[in-house]
Structure formats: C-alpha cells, structure tokens
Amino acid sequence: MTQQRSSAEDFSRRFRNSLGMFATGITVVTTRTPAGVPIGLTVNSFNSVSLEPPLIVWSLSNDLPSRPLFEGCEYYAINVLAEDQAELSQRFASRAEDKFVGLEFDTGAGGVPLLRGCCARFQCRNTVRHEGGDHVVFISEVVDFDRAERAPLIYFGGAYRQLKA
C-alpha cells in the first residue's frame, strides 16, 4: 500500500480521494419545509445502523443552507437511486432552486416526497442528531420502506458506476 506524505494544504484532497476508493450507493434525501415545499439533496453517506430497532445513519454538511430544514423536520425519506437515475443524482446535487420541477413523486410519512423508480425508499422519523466535524450526523428510525428489484447507482473513484454480474 502506498502512503503519500505531503503538505497540509493537500491533505484534504488526498483524504477525499482515498475515501473515494470506498464504493457507495447514491441516495436523495427528501423532506418538506415548514411551508410544505418539497426539498431534497444527493447524499452518499447513508448506511444501516440497527435492525432492532430499525435505524439508519447519514450526514449533511454544515455549510448547506438546507441544514436547518433537515434538522427541524419530523420526517424525511432516503431514496436509494437505481442505475438509470444518474440524472436525478445530478439534479439534487445542483444548487437549483426547485429541484422538483416536472418531477412526479409519491408521498410518504409526514408528506415526504418519495422518488419513483428507486431501488429502495426508507421513510424515517428524524430522531437523533450529532455534531461531527464539518457535518451533522443523523441517526433515525425507519417507520416504513419499500424496494424494487433494480440495480443500484454506484459511486466510486469520483464517477458513477454500474454493478457487473
């Protein structure tokens, strides 16, 4: 294994590149503002925590303007994107004002938007948050979920990938 030593200036970039060697799925986390407007963002920091009770974890950058909205909501959904949904990943990763324009979706617990065509969707009660460096870490109870037999969208080494059989 190669270990590189360099200045503190590029430590962050090298750290990020090394983290990119861990393949992840891509999710879109969705909720509604207090005024009822649907919002969402692309997240790859999603994972399971516990089966009993059913808990998941994800994290959100402190710098995002939507942070207080996600911290304050009662419910949100984790939409696990399928391999043909890279456009949705890009849409919800953008800084566009209304990411739901022209998008049809279902409605879940507390009115949360559930994206269609995903491989799995988890409806979560926003229960615990912890400060974690430059992110807030959400640990939440899954109140409902569904899944489809679809291949997931994968992110590895800075690019979208597909599973090979």
PDB file of N, CA and C in Angstrom, residues 73-109:
ATOM      1  N   CYS A  73     -37.056  19.036  10.523  1.00  0.00           N
ATOM      2  CA  CYS A  73     -38.213  18.289  10.013  1.00  0.00           C
ATOM      3  C   CYS A  73     -38.518  17.096  10.917  1.00  0.00           C
ATOM      4  N   GLU A  74     -39.770  16.647  10.877  1.00  0.00           N
ATOM      5  CA  GLU A  74     -40.144  15.471  11.661  1.00  0.00           C
ATOM      6  C   GLU A  74     -39.834  14.176  10.914  1.00  0.00           C
ATOM      7  N   TYR A  75     -40.030  14.200   9.589  1.00  0.00           N
ATOM      8  CA  TYR A  75     -39.790  13.025   8.753  1.00  0.00           C
ATOM      9  C   TYR A  75     -38.970  13.418   7.538  1.00  0.00           C
ATOM     10  N   TYR A  76     -38.248  12.465   7.015  1.00  0.00           N
ATOM     11  CA  TYR A  76     -37.598  12.603   5.716  1.00  0.00           C
ATOM     12  C   TYR A  76     -37.543  11.222   5.083  1.00  0.00           C
ATOM     13  N   ALA A  77     -37.209  11.182   3.802  1.00  0.00           N
ATOM     14  CA  ALA A  77     -37.089   9.908   3.097  1.00  0.00           C
ATOM     15  C   ALA A  77     -35.687   9.781   2.524  1.00  0.00           C
ATOM     16  N   ILE A  78     -35.178   8.565   2.553  1.00  0.00           N
ATOM     17  CA  ILE A  78     -33.931   8.219   1.886  1.00  0.00           C
ATOM     18  C   ILE A  78     -34.337   7.431   0.642  1.00  0.00           C
ATOM     19  N   ASN A  79     -34.081   7.990  -0.539  1.00  0.00           N
ATOM     20  CA  ASN A  79     -34.415   7.372  -1.817  1.00  0.00           C
ATOM     21  C   ASN A  79     -33.127   6.813  -2.412  1.00  0.00           C
ATOM     22  N   VAL A  80     -32.992   5.480  -2.474  1.00  0.00           N
ATOM     23  CA  VAL A  80     -31.788   4.840  -2.998  1.00  0.00           C
ATOM     24  C   VAL A  80     -31.938   4.754  -4.516  1.00  0.00           C
ATOM     25  N   LEU A  81     -31.074   5.485  -5.231  1.00  0.00           N
ATOM     26  CA  LEU A  81     -31.221   5.592  -6.678  1.00  0.00           C
ATOM     27  C   LEU A  81     -30.828   4.317  -7.406  1.00  0.00           C
ATOM     28  N   ALA A  82     -31.564   4.052  -8.497  1.00  0.00           N
ATOM     29  CA  ALA A  82     -31.272   2.923  -9.376  1.00  0.00           C
ATOM     30  C   ALA A  82     -30.243   3.358 -10.414  1.00  0.00           C
ATOM     31  N   GLU A  83     -29.639   2.374 -11.087  1.00  0.00           N
ATOM     32  CA  GLU A  83     -28.525   2.653 -12.003  1.00  0.00           C
ATOM     33  C   GLU A  83     -28.882   3.594 -13.149  1.00  0.00           C
ATOM     34  N   ASP A  84     -30.160   3.732 -13.495  1.00  0.00           N
ATOM     35  CA  ASP A  84     -30.561   4.631 -14.577  1.00  0.00           C
ATOM     36  C   ASP A  84     -30.992   6.009 -14.066  1.00  0.00           C
ATOM     37  N   GLN A  85     -30.670   6.340 -12.808  1.00  0.00           N
ATOM     38  CA  GLN A  85     -31.115   7.604 -12.218  1.00  0.00           C
ATOM     39  C   GLN A  85     -29.970   8.584 -11.930  1.00  0.00           C
ATOM     40  N   ALA A  86     -28.902   8.510 -12.697  1.00  0.00           N
ATOM     41  CA  ALA A  86     -27.788   9.453 -12.512  1.00  0.00           C
ATOM     42  C   ALA A  86     -28.256  10.891 -12.710  1.00  0.00           C
ATOM     43  N   GLU A  87     -29.212  11.120 -13.604  1.00  0.00           N
ATOM     44  CA  GLU A  87     -29.725  12.478 -13.821  1.00  0.00           C
ATOM     45  C   GLU A  87     -30.363  13.016 -12.550  1.00  0.00           C
ATOM     46  N   LEU A  88     -31.082  12.156 -11.811  1.00  0.00           N
ATOM     47  CA  LEU A  88     -31.676  12.594 -10.536  1.00  0.00           C
ATOM     48  C   LEU A  88     -30.593  12.937  -9.523  1.00  0.00           C
ATOM     49  N   SER A  89     -29.535  12.153  -9.503  1.00  0.00           N
ATOM     50  CA  SER A  89     -28.418  12.450  -8.612  1.00  0.00           C
ATOM     51  C   SER A  89     -27.853  13.828  -8.921  1.00  0.00           C
ATOM     52  N   GLN A  90     -27.629  14.105 -10.190  1.00  0.00           N
ATOM     53  CA  GLN A  90     -27.090  15.414 -10.612  1.00  0.00           C
ATOM     54  C   GLN A  90     -28.063  16.544 -10.289  1.00  0.00           C
ATOM     55  N   ARG A  91     -29.347  16.322 -10.543  1.00  0.00           N
ATOM     56  CA  ARG A  91     -30.368  17.347 -10.268  1.00  0.00           C
ATOM     57  C   ARG A  91     -30.357  17.748  -8.805  1.00  0.00           C
ATOM     58  N   PHE A  92     -30.353  16.741  -7.909  1.00  0.00           N
ATOM     59  CA  PHE A  92     -30.432  17.038  -6.480  1.00  0.00           C
ATOM     60  C   PHE A  92     -29.080  17.427  -5.875  1.00  0.00           C
ATOM     61  N   ALA A  93     -27.997  17.239  -6.619  1.00  0.00           N
ATOM     62  CA  ALA A  93     -26.683  17.724  -6.187  1.00  0.00           C
ATOM     63  C   ALA A  93     -26.474  19.176  -6.604  1.00  0.00           C
ATOM     64  N   SER A  94     -27.313  19.684  -7.493  1.00  0.00           N
ATOM     65  CA  SER A  94     -27.159  21.050  -8.004  1.00  0.00           C
ATOM     66  C   SER A  94     -27.675  22.078  -6.991  1.00  0.00           C
ATOM     67  N   ARG A  95     -27.405  23.317  -7.275  1.00  0.00           N
ATOM     68  CA  ARG A  95     -27.888  24.422  -6.437  1.00  0.00           C
ATOM     69  C   ARG A  95     -29.187  25.007  -6.999  1.00  0.00           C
ATOM     70  N   ALA A  96     -29.861  24.275  -7.883  1.00  0.00           N
ATOM     71  CA  ALA A  96     -31.112  24.748  -8.480  1.00  0.00           C
ATOM     72  C   ALA A  96     -32.126  25.067  -7.385  1.00  0.00           C
ATOM     73  N   GLU A  97     -32.949  26.071  -7.632  1.00  0.00           N
ATOM     74  CA  GLU A  97     -33.955  26.493  -6.655  1.00  0.00           C
ATOM     75  C   GLU A  97     -34.998  25.414  -6.394  1.00  0.00           C
ATOM     76  N   ASP A  98     -35.706  24.973  -7.453  1.00  0.00           N
ATOM     77  CA  ASP A  98     -36.761  23.979  -7.299  1.00  0.00           C
ATOM     78  C   ASP A  98     -36.371  22.705  -8.038  1.00  0.00           C
ATOM     79  N   LYS A  99     -35.834  21.777  -7.313  1.00  0.00           N
ATOM     80  CA  LYS A  99     -35.349  20.533  -7.904  1.00  0.00           C
ATOM     81  C   LYS A  99     -36.488  19.576  -8.264  1.00  0.00           C
ATOM     82  N   PHE A 100     -37.704  19.895  -7.830  1.00  0.00           N
ATOM     83  CA  PHE A 100     -38.850  19.037  -8.090  1.00  0.00           C
ATOM     84  C   PHE A 100     -39.665  19.459  -9.314  1.00  0.00           C
ATOM     85  N   VAL A 101     -39.253  20.501 -10.018  1.00  0.00           N
ATOM     86  CA  VAL A 101     -39.991  20.962 -11.194  1.00  0.00           C
ATOM     87  C   VAL A 101     -40.113  19.825 -12.203  1.00  0.00           C
ATOM     88  N   GLY A 102     -41.355  19.516 -12.594  1.00  0.00           N
ATOM     89  CA  GLY A 102     -41.613  18.489 -13.589  1.00  0.00           C
ATOM     90  C   GLY A 102     -41.405  17.063 -13.112  1.00  0.00           C
ATOM     91  N   LEU A 103     -41.163  16.867 -11.844  1.00  0.00           N
ATOM     92  CA  LEU A 103     -40.863  15.546 -11.299  1.00  0.00           C
ATOM     93  C   LEU A 103     -42.101  14.978 -10.598  1.00  0.00           C
ATOM     94  N   GLU A 104     -42.533  13.798 -11.008  1.00  0.00           N
ATOM     95  CA  GLU A 104     -43.636  13.128 -10.331  1.00  0.00           C
ATOM     96  C   GLU A 104     -43.067  12.301  -9.189  1.00  0.00           C
ATOM     97  N   PHE A 105     -43.767  12.321  -8.059  1.00  0.00           N
ATOM     98  CA  PHE A 105     -43.305  11.560  -6.898  1.00  0.00           C
ATOM     99  C   PHE A 105     -44.496  11.112  -6.074  1.00  0.00           C
ATOM    100  N   ASP A 106     -44.257  10.131  -5.218  1.00  0.00           N
ATOM    101  CA  ASP A 106     -45.266   9.652  -4.280  1.00  0.00           C
ATOM    102  C   ASP A 106     -45.092  10.414  -2.970  1.00  0.00           C
ATOM    103  N   THR A 107     -46.025  10.207  -2.041  1.00  0.00           N
ATOM    104  CA  THR A 107     -45.962  10.897  -0.760  1.00  0.00           C
ATOM    105  C   THR A 107     -45.929   9.871   0.365  1.00  0.00           C
ATOM    106  N   GLY A 108     -45.028  10.095   1.317  1.00  0.00           N
ATOM    107  CA  GLY A 108     -44.866   9.181   2.441  1.00  0.00           C
ATOM    108  C   GLY A 108     -45.214   9.829   3.768  1.00  0.00           C
ATOM    109  N   ALA A 109     -44.701   9.268   4.830  1.00  0.00           N
ATOM    110  CA  ALA A 109     -44.964   9.725   6.203  1.00  0.00           C
ATOM    111  C   ALA A 109     -44.700  11.221   6.334  1.00  0.00           C
TER     112      ALA A 109
END
